[in-house]
Amino acid sequence: YAEVARIESEQAAERVAERERAQQAEKARAAAAQRQRLLAEEQAARQRQLELEQQQQAEAEAAARAAAQAAKTAEPPPLPLPVLPEQTRVERYEVKPGQNLADIAGLPEVYDDDLLWPLIYRANRDQIKTPGEISAGQILDIPQNKTPEEREAARREARELNLF
């Protein structure tokens, strides 16, 4: 009986040891799987960060290209009118042969800017039917007290109509 009891006791101890080894192996497998999941999550996070940085860089480059294109197509700011002494500016002008409104507006004593001809046209509609039809000898009023906004609107109109 003693021998059987000893063998059974050894077998029981061996089963306990086997279960402990199996539990340790299972714990090691679970820890390895957890490390793999963490590594995969870290790699996915790095990939998302890289994609976000690439997207932001692409957006910044696109914005820079758009700004550069806008700068290329934007009209330069208008030059300010030279400040001439008031006595050199005319308030009325007599049309010479061969002149048109843009020629007159471009004269230094008038506006020194041929794109401001719409200001003269508007001030003299009572005697000018169309901007392209003025006659030598006509006396035109030259308005002088126009705001920068009115001057810029006249320039835009002249560019759009492109008559002269």
JSON list of C-alpha atoms in Angstrom, two decimals:
[
{"chain": "A", "resi": 1, "resn": "TYR", "atom": "CA", "xyz": [0.00, 0.00, 0.00]},
{"chain": "A", "resi": 2, "resn": "ALA", "atom": "CA", "xyz": [2.80, 2.35, 0.82]},
{"chain": "A", "resi": 3, "resn": "GLU", "atom": "CA", "xyz": [4.29, 1.87, -2.61]},
{"chain": "A", "resi": 4, "resn": "VAL", "atom": "CA", "xyz": [0.97, 2.55, -4.34]},
{"chain": "A", "resi": 5, "resn": "ALA", "atom": "CA", "xyz": [0.39, 5.60, -2.16]},
{"chain": "A", "resi": 6, "resn": "ARG", "atom": "CA", "xyz": [3.87, 6.91, -3.02]},
{"chain": "A", "resi": 7, "resn": "ILE", "atom": "CA", "xyz": [3.32, 6.39, -6.75]},
{"chain": "A", "resi": 8, "resn": "GLU", "atom": "CA", "xyz": [-0.10, 8.05, -6.58]},
{"chain": "A", "resi": 9, "resn": "SER", "atom": "CA", "xyz": [1.41, 10.91, -4.60]},
{"chain": "A", "resi": 10, "resn": "GLU", "atom": "CA", "xyz": [4.18, 11.34, -7.20]},
{"chain": "A", "resi": 11, "resn": "GLN", "atom": "CA", "xyz": [1.66, 11.20, -10.02]},
{"chain": "A", "resi": 12, "resn": "ALA", "atom": "CA", "xyz": [-0.52, 13.80, -8.28]},
{"chain": "A", "resi": 13, "resn": "ALA", "atom": "CA", "xyz": [2.50, 16.05, -7.76]},
{"chain": "A", "resi": 14, "resn": "GLU", "atom": "CA", "xyz": [3.44, 15.64, -11.40]},
{"chain": "A", "resi": 15, "resn": "ARG", "atom": "CA", "xyz": [-0.11, 16.56, -12.51]},
{"chain": "A", "resi": 16, "resn": "VAL", "atom": "CA", "xyz": [0.01, 19.68, -10.30]},
{"chain": "A", "resi": 17, "resn": "ALA", "atom": "CA", "xyz": [3.42, 20.61, -11.77]},
{"chain": "A", "resi": 18, "resn": "GLU", "atom": "CA", "xyz": [2.09, 20.00, -15.31]},
{"chain": "A", "resi": 19, "resn": "ARG", "atom": "CA", "xyz": [-0.93, 22.25, -14.64]},
{"chain": "A", "resi": 20, "resn": "GLU", "atom": "CA", "xyz": [1.37, 24.97, -13.30]},
{"chain": "A", "resi": 21, "resn": "ARG", "atom": "CA", "xyz": [3.60, 24.72, -16.39]},
{"chain": "A", "resi": 22, "resn": "ALA", "atom": "CA", "xyz": [0.50, 24.90, -18.63]},
{"chain": "A", "resi": 23, "resn": "GLN", "atom": "CA", "xyz": [-0.75, 27.96, -16.73]},
{"chain": "A", "resi": 24, "resn": "GLN", "atom": "CA", "xyz": [2.67, 29.65, -17.04]},
{"chain": "A", "resi": 25, "resn": "ALA", "atom": "CA", "xyz": [2.80, 28.85, -20.75]},
{"chain": "A", "resi": 26, "resn": "GLU", "atom": "CA", "xyz": [-0.71, 30.28, -21.19]},
{"chain": "A", "resi": 27, "resn": "LYS", "atom": "CA", "xyz": [0.31, 33.43, -19.30]},
{"chain": "A", "resi": 28, "resn": "ALA", "atom": "CA", "xyz": [3.40, 33.77, -21.52]},
{"chain": "A", "resi": 29, "resn": "ARG", "atom": "CA", "xyz": [1.26, 33.36, -24.68]},
{"chain": "A", "resi": 30, "resn": "ALA", "atom": "CA", "xyz": [-1.24, 35.97, -23.41]},
{"chain": "A", "resi": 31, "resn": "ALA", "atom": "CA", "xyz": [1.60, 38.41, -22.60]},
{"chain": "A", "resi": 32, "resn": "ALA", "atom": "CA", "xyz": [3.12, 37.88, -26.07]},
{"chain": "A", "resi": 33, "resn": "ALA", "atom": "CA", "xyz": [-0.28, 38.43, -27.70]},
{"chain": "A", "resi": 34, "resn": "GLN", "atom": "CA", "xyz": [-0.76, 41.61, -25.63]},
{"chain": "A", "resi": 35, "resn": "ARG", "atom": "CA", "xyz": [2.68, 42.89, -26.74]},
{"chain": "A", "resi": 36, "resn": "GLN", "atom": "CA", "xyz": [1.76, 42.16, -30.37]},
{"chain": "A", "resi": 37, "resn": "ARG", "atom": "CA", "xyz": [-1.54, 44.07, -30.03]},
{"chain": "A", "resi": 38, "resn": "LEU", "atom": "CA", "xyz": [0.25, 47.05, -28.45]},
{"chain": "A", "resi": 39, "resn": "LEU", "atom": "CA", "xyz": [2.88, 47.05, -31.20]},
{"chain": "A", "resi": 40, "resn": "ALA", "atom": "CA", "xyz": [0.18, 46.89, -33.88]},
{"chain": "A", "resi": 41, "resn": "GLU", "atom": "CA", "xyz": [-1.74, 49.75, -32.22]},
{"chain": "A", "resi": 42, "resn": "GLU", "atom": "CA", "xyz": [1.44, 51.85, -32.00]},
{"chain": "A", "resi": 43, "resn": "GLN", "atom": "CA", "xyz": [2.21, 51.18, -35.64]},
{"chain": "A", "resi": 44, "resn": "ALA", "atom": "CA", "xyz": [-1.35, 52.08, -36.67]},
{"chain": "A", "resi": 45, "resn": "ALA", "atom": "CA", "xyz": [-1.14, 55.30, -34.63]},
{"chain": "A", "resi": 46, "resn": "ARG", "atom": "CA", "xyz": [2.19, 56.21, -36.27]},
{"chain": "A", "resi": 47, "resn": "GLN", "atom": "CA", "xyz": [0.67, 55.50, -39.69]},
{"chain": "A", "resi": 48, "resn": "ARG", "atom": "CA", "xyz": [-2.37, 57.70, -38.93]},
{"chain": "A", "resi": 49, "resn": "GLN", "atom": "CA", "xyz": [-0.05, 60.47, -37.70]},
{"chain": "A", "resi": 50, "resn": "LEU", "atom": "CA", "xyz": [2.07, 60.20, -40.86]},
{"chain": "A", "resi": 51, "resn": "GLU", "atom": "CA", "xyz": [-1.05, 60.33, -43.07]},
{"chain": "A", "resi": 52, "resn": "LEU", "atom": "CA", "xyz": [-2.34, 63.36, -41.15]},
{"chain": "A", "resi": 53, "resn": "GLU", "atom": "CA", "xyz": [1.01, 65.15, -41.56]},
{"chain": "A", "resi": 54, "resn": "GLN", "atom": "CA", "xyz": [1.06, 64.32, -45.28]},
{"chain": "A", "resi": 55, "resn": "GLN", "atom": "CA", "xyz": [-2.52, 65.60, -45.65]},
{"chain": "A", "resi": 56, "resn": "GLN", "atom": "CA", "xyz": [-1.67, 68.82, -43.81]},
{"chain": "A", "resi": 57, "resn": "GLN", "atom": "CA", "xyz": [1.44, 69.28, -45.94]},
{"chain": "A", "resi": 58, "resn": "ALA", "atom": "CA", "xyz": [-0.58, 68.71, -49.11]},
{"chain": "A", "resi": 59, "resn": "GLU", "atom": "CA", "xyz": [-3.20, 71.22, -47.95]},
{"chain": "A", "resi": 60, "resn": "ALA", "atom": "CA", "xyz": [-0.49, 73.77, -47.12]},
{"chain": "A", "resi": 61, "resn": "GLU", "atom": "CA", "xyz": [1.11, 73.26, -50.54]},
{"chain": "A", "resi": 62, "resn": "ALA", "atom": "CA", "xyz": [-2.27, 73.62, -52.25]},
{"chain": "A", "resi": 63, "resn": "ALA", "atom": "CA", "xyz": [-2.97, 76.82, -50.30]},
{"chain": "A", "resi": 64, "resn": "ALA", "atom": "CA", "xyz": [0.47, 78.15, -51.25]},
{"chain": "A", "resi": 65, "resn": "ARG", "atom": "CA", "xyz": [-0.14, 77.31, -54.92]},
{"chain": "A", "resi": 66, "resn": "ALA", "atom": "CA", "xyz": [-3.57, 78.98, -54.78]},
{"chain": "A", "resi": 67, "resn": "ALA", "atom": "CA", "xyz": [-2.07, 82.07, -53.14]},
{"chain": "A", "resi": 68, "resn": "ALA", "atom": "CA", "xyz": [0.70, 82.19, -55.74]},
{"chain": "A", "resi": 69, "resn": "GLN", "atom": "CA", "xyz": [-1.85, 81.82, -58.54]},
{"chain": "A", "resi": 70, "resn": "ALA", "atom": "CA", "xyz": [-4.03, 84.53, -57.01]},
{"chain": "A", "resi": 71, "resn": "ALA", "atom": "CA", "xyz": [-1.00, 86.78, -56.72]},
{"chain": "A", "resi": 72, "resn": "LYS", "atom": "CA", "xyz": [-0.19, 86.19, -60.39]},
{"chain": "A", "resi": 73, "resn": "THR", "atom": "CA", "xyz": [-3.72, 86.98, -61.55]},
{"chain": "A", "resi": 74, "resn": "ALA", "atom": "CA", "xyz": [-4.41, 89.84, -59.15]},
{"chain": "A", "resi": 75, "resn": "GLU", "atom": "CA", "xyz": [-4.19, 93.27, -60.62]},
{"chain": "A", "resi": 76, "resn": "PRO", "atom": "CA", "xyz": [-1.49, 95.42, -59.11]},
{"chain": "A", "resi": 77, "resn": "PRO", "atom": "CA", "xyz": [-2.81, 98.10, -56.82]},
{"chain": "A", "resi": 78, "resn": "PRO", "atom": "CA", "xyz": [-3.49, 101.33, -58.66]},
{"chain": "A", "resi": 79, "resn": "LEU", "atom": "CA", "xyz": [-0.86, 103.96, -58.43]},
{"chain": "A", "resi": 80, "resn": "PRO", "atom": "CA", "xyz": [-1.95, 106.96, -56.46]},
{"chain": "A", "resi": 81, "resn": "LEU", "atom": "CA", "xyz": [-2.58, 110.09, -58.47]},
{"chain": "A", "resi": 82, "resn": "PRO", "atom": "CA", "xyz": [0.35, 112.43, -58.34]},
{"chain": "A", "resi": 83, "resn": "VAL", "atom": "CA", "xyz": [-0.30, 115.38, -56.16]},
{"chain": "A", "resi": 84, "resn": "LEU", "atom": "CA", "xyz": [-0.10, 118.43, -58.35]},
{"chain": "A", "resi": 85, "resn": "PRO", "atom": "CA", "xyz": [-0.57, 121.92, -57.04]},
{"chain": "A", "resi": 86, "resn": "GLU", "atom": "CA", "xyz": [-4.22, 122.91, -57.37]},
{"chain": "A", "resi": 87, "resn": "GLN", "atom": "CA", "xyz": [-3.42, 125.65, -59.87]},
{"chain": "A", "resi": 88, "resn": "THR", "atom": "CA", "xyz": [-2.01, 123.09, -62.35]},
{"chain": "A", "resi": 89, "resn": "ARG", "atom": "CA", "xyz": [-5.16, 120.92, -62.30]},
{"chain": "A", "resi": 90, "resn": "VAL", "atom": "CA", "xyz": [-7.81, 121.92, -64.79]},
{"chain": "A", "resi": 91, "resn": "GLU", "atom": "CA", "xyz": [-11.53, 121.95, -64.12]},
{"chain": "A", "resi": 92, "resn": "ARG", "atom": "CA", "xyz": [-12.46, 122.38, -67.77]},
{"chain": "A", "resi": 93, "resn": "TYR", "atom": "CA", "xyz": [-10.71, 121.17, -70.89]},
{"chain": "A", "resi": 94, "resn": "GLU", "atom": "CA", "xyz": [-11.12, 121.99, -74.58]},
{"chain": "A", "resi": 95, "resn": "VAL", "atom": "CA", "xyz": [-10.91, 118.92, -76.81]},
{"chain": "A", "resi": 96, "resn": "LYS", "atom": "CA", "xyz": [-8.14, 119.03, -79.43]},
{"chain": "A", "resi": 97, "resn": "PRO", "atom": "CA", "xyz": [-8.46, 117.33, -82.84]},
{"chain": "A", "resi": 98, "resn": "GLY", "atom": "CA", "xyz": [-7.85, 113.56, -82.69]},
{"chain": "A", "resi": 99, "resn": "GLN", "atom": "CA", "xyz": [-8.21, 113.28, -78.91]},
{"chain": "A", "resi": 100, "resn": "ASN", "atom": "CA", "xyz": [-10.44, 110.81, -77.10]},
{"chain": "A", "resi": 101, "resn": "LEU", "atom": "CA", "xyz": [-11.51, 110.66, -73.46]},
{"chain": "A", "resi": 102, "resn": "ALA", "atom": "CA", "xyz": [-8.65, 108.34, -72.47]},
{"chain": "A", "resi": 103, "resn": "ASP", "atom": "CA", "xyz": [-6.10, 110.73, -74.03]},
{"chain": "A", "resi": 104, "resn": "ILE", "atom": "CA", "xyz": [-7.58, 113.61, -72.08]},
{"chain": "A", "resi": 105, "resn": "ALA", "atom": "CA", "xyz": [-7.72, 111.67, -68.79]},
{"chain": "A", "resi": 106, "resn": "GLY", "atom": "CA", "xyz": [-4.06, 110.70, -69.28]},
{"chain": "A", "resi": 107, "resn": "LEU", "atom": "CA", "xyz": [-2.88, 114.31, -69.43]},
{"chain": "A", "resi": 108, "resn": "PRO", "atom": "CA", "xyz": [-0.86, 115.36, -66.36]},
{"chain": "A", "resi": 109, "resn": "GLU", "atom": "CA", "xyz": [-3.01, 118.43, -65.84]},
{"chain": "A", "resi": 110, "resn": "VAL", "atom": "CA", "xyz": [-6.20, 116.31, -65.91]},
{"chain": "A", "resi": 111, "resn": "TYR", "atom": "CA", "xyz": [-5.74, 112.95, -64.10]},
{"chain": "A", "resi": 112, "resn": "ASP", "atom": "CA", "xyz": [-2.45, 111.57, -65.46]},
{"chain": "A", "resi": 113, "resn": "ASP", "atom": "CA", "xyz": [-4.30, 108.23, -65.70]},
{"chain": "A", "resi": 114, "resn": "ASP", "atom": "CA", "xyz": [-6.01, 107.29, -68.96]},
{"chain": "A", "resi": 115, "resn": "LEU", "atom": "CA", "xyz": [-8.20, 104.71, -67.16]},
{"chain": "A", "resi": 116, "resn": "LEU", "atom": "CA", "xyz": [-10.09, 107.51, -65.40]},
{"chain": "A", "resi": 117, "resn": "TRP", "atom": "CA", "xyz": [-11.88, 108.58, -68.60]},
{"chain": "A", "resi": 118, "resn": "PRO", "atom": "CA", "xyz": [-15.28, 107.32, -67.27]},
{"chain": "A", "resi": 119, "resn": "LEU", "atom": "CA", "xyz": [-15.20, 110.18, -64.72]},
{"chain": "A", "resi": 120, "resn": "ILE", "atom": "CA", "xyz": [-15.05, 112.71, -67.56]},
{"chain": "A", "resi": 121, "resn": "TYR", "atom": "CA", "xyz": [-17.73, 110.87, -69.53]},
{"chain": "A", "resi": 122, "resn": "ARG", "atom": "CA", "xyz": [-20.15, 110.80, -66.59]},
{"chain": "A", "resi": 123, "resn": "ALA", "atom": "CA", "xyz": [-19.61, 114.49, -65.85]},
{"chain": "A", "resi": 124, "resn": "ASN", "atom": "CA", "xyz": [-20.36, 115.43, -69.47]},
{"chain": "A", "resi": 125, "resn": "ARG", "atom": "CA", "xyz": [-23.17, 113.09, -70.51]},
{"chain": "A", "resi": 126, "resn": "ASP", "atom": "CA", "xyz": [-25.28, 116.05, -71.47]},
{"chain": "A", "resi": 127, "resn": "GLN", "atom": "CA", "xyz": [-22.93, 116.72, -74.42]},
{"chain": "A", "resi": 128, "resn": "ILE", "atom": "CA", "xyz": [-21.39, 113.28, -75.06]},
{"chain": "A", "resi": 129, "resn": "LYS", "atom": "CA", "xyz": [-23.67, 110.58, -76.51]},
{"chain": "A", "resi": 130, "resn": "THR", "atom": "CA", "xyz": [-21.14, 107.75, -76.41]},
{"chain": "A", "resi": 131, "resn": "PRO", "atom": "CA", "xyz": [-17.61, 107.71, -74.95]},
{"chain": "A", "resi": 132, "resn": "GLY", "atom": "CA", "xyz": [-16.01, 107.28, -78.37]},
{"chain": "A", "resi": 133, "resn": "GLU", "atom": "CA", "xyz": [-17.73, 110.31, -79.91]},
{"chain": "A", "resi": 134, "resn": "ILE", "atom": "CA", "xyz": [-16.26, 113.63, -78.85]},
{"chain": "A", "resi": 135, "resn": "SER", "atom": "CA", "xyz": [-15.45, 116.54, -81.11]},
{"chain": "A", "resi": 136, "resn": "ALA", "atom": "CA", "xyz": [-12.61, 119.02, -81.29]},
{"chain": "A", "resi": 137, "resn": "GLY", "atom": "CA", "xyz": [-13.59, 122.27, -79.63]},
{"chain": "A", "resi": 138, "resn": "GLN", "atom": "CA", "xyz": [-15.94, 120.74, -77.06]},
{"chain": "A", "resi": 139, "resn": "ILE", "atom": "CA", "xyz": [-15.41, 122.12, -73.54]},
{"chain": "A", "resi": 140, "resn": "LEU", "atom": "CA", "xyz": [-15.53, 119.28, -71.01]},
{"chain": "A", "resi": 141, "resn": "ASP", "atom": "CA", "xyz": [-15.95, 119.56, -67.25]},
{"chain": "A", "resi": 142, "resn": "ILE", "atom": "CA", "xyz": [-13.19, 117.71, -65.35]},
{"chain": "A", "resi": 143, "resn": "PRO", "atom": "CA", "xyz": [-14.41, 116.62, -61.90]},
{"chain": "A", "resi": 144, "resn": "GLN", "atom": "CA", "xyz": [-11.56, 116.80, -59.35]},
{"chain": "A", "resi": 145, "resn": "ASN", "atom": "CA", "xyz": [-13.06, 115.82, -55.99]},
{"chain": "A", "resi": 146, "resn": "LYS", "atom": "CA", "xyz": [-13.49, 112.09, -56.50]},
{"chain": "A", "resi": 147, "resn": "THR", "atom": "CA", "xyz": [-12.87, 109.56, -53.73]},
{"chain": "A", "resi": 148, "resn": "PRO", "atom": "CA", "xyz": [-10.34, 106.74, -54.16]},
{"chain": "A", "resi": 149, "resn": "GLU", "atom": "CA", "xyz": [-13.28, 104.31, -54.39]},
{"chain": "A", "resi": 150, "resn": "GLU", "atom": "CA", "xyz": [-14.86, 106.32, -57.22]},
{"chain": "A", "resi": 151, "resn": "ARG", "atom": "CA", "xyz": [-11.53, 106.44, -59.04]},
{"chain": "A", "resi": 152, "resn": "GLU", "atom": "CA", "xyz": [-11.03, 102.68, -58.68]},
{"chain": "A", "resi": 153, "resn": "ALA", "atom": "CA", "xyz": [-14.59, 102.03, -59.91]},
{"chain": "A", "resi": 154, "resn": "ALA", "atom": "CA", "xyz": [-13.84, 104.18, -62.97]},
{"chain": "A", "resi": 155, "resn": "ARG", "atom": "CA", "xyz": [-10.64, 102.18, -63.64]},
{"chain": "A", "resi": 156, "resn": "ARG", "atom": "CA", "xyz": [-12.55, 98.90, -63.41]},
{"chain": "A", "resi": 157, "resn": "GLU", "atom": "CA", "xyz": [-15.21, 100.23, -65.79]},
{"chain": "A", "resi": 158, "resn": "ALA", "atom": "CA", "xyz": [-12.55, 101.38, -68.27]},
{"chain": "A", "resi": 159, "resn": "ARG", "atom": "CA", "xyz": [-10.86, 97.97, -68.18]},
{"chain": "A", "resi": 160, "resn": "GLU", "atom": "CA", "xyz": [-14.17, 96.16, -68.66]},
{"chain": "A", "resi": 161, "resn": "LEU", "atom": "CA", "xyz": [-15.32, 98.37, -71.56]},
{"chain": "A", "resi": 162, "resn": "ASN", "atom": "CA", "xyz": [-11.85, 98.40, -73.14]},
{"chain": "A", "resi": 163, "resn": "LEU", "atom": "CA", "xyz": [-12.85, 101.15, -75.58]},
{"chain": "A", "resi": 164, "resn": "PHE", "atom": "CA", "xyz": [-9.56, 102.98, -75.92]}
]
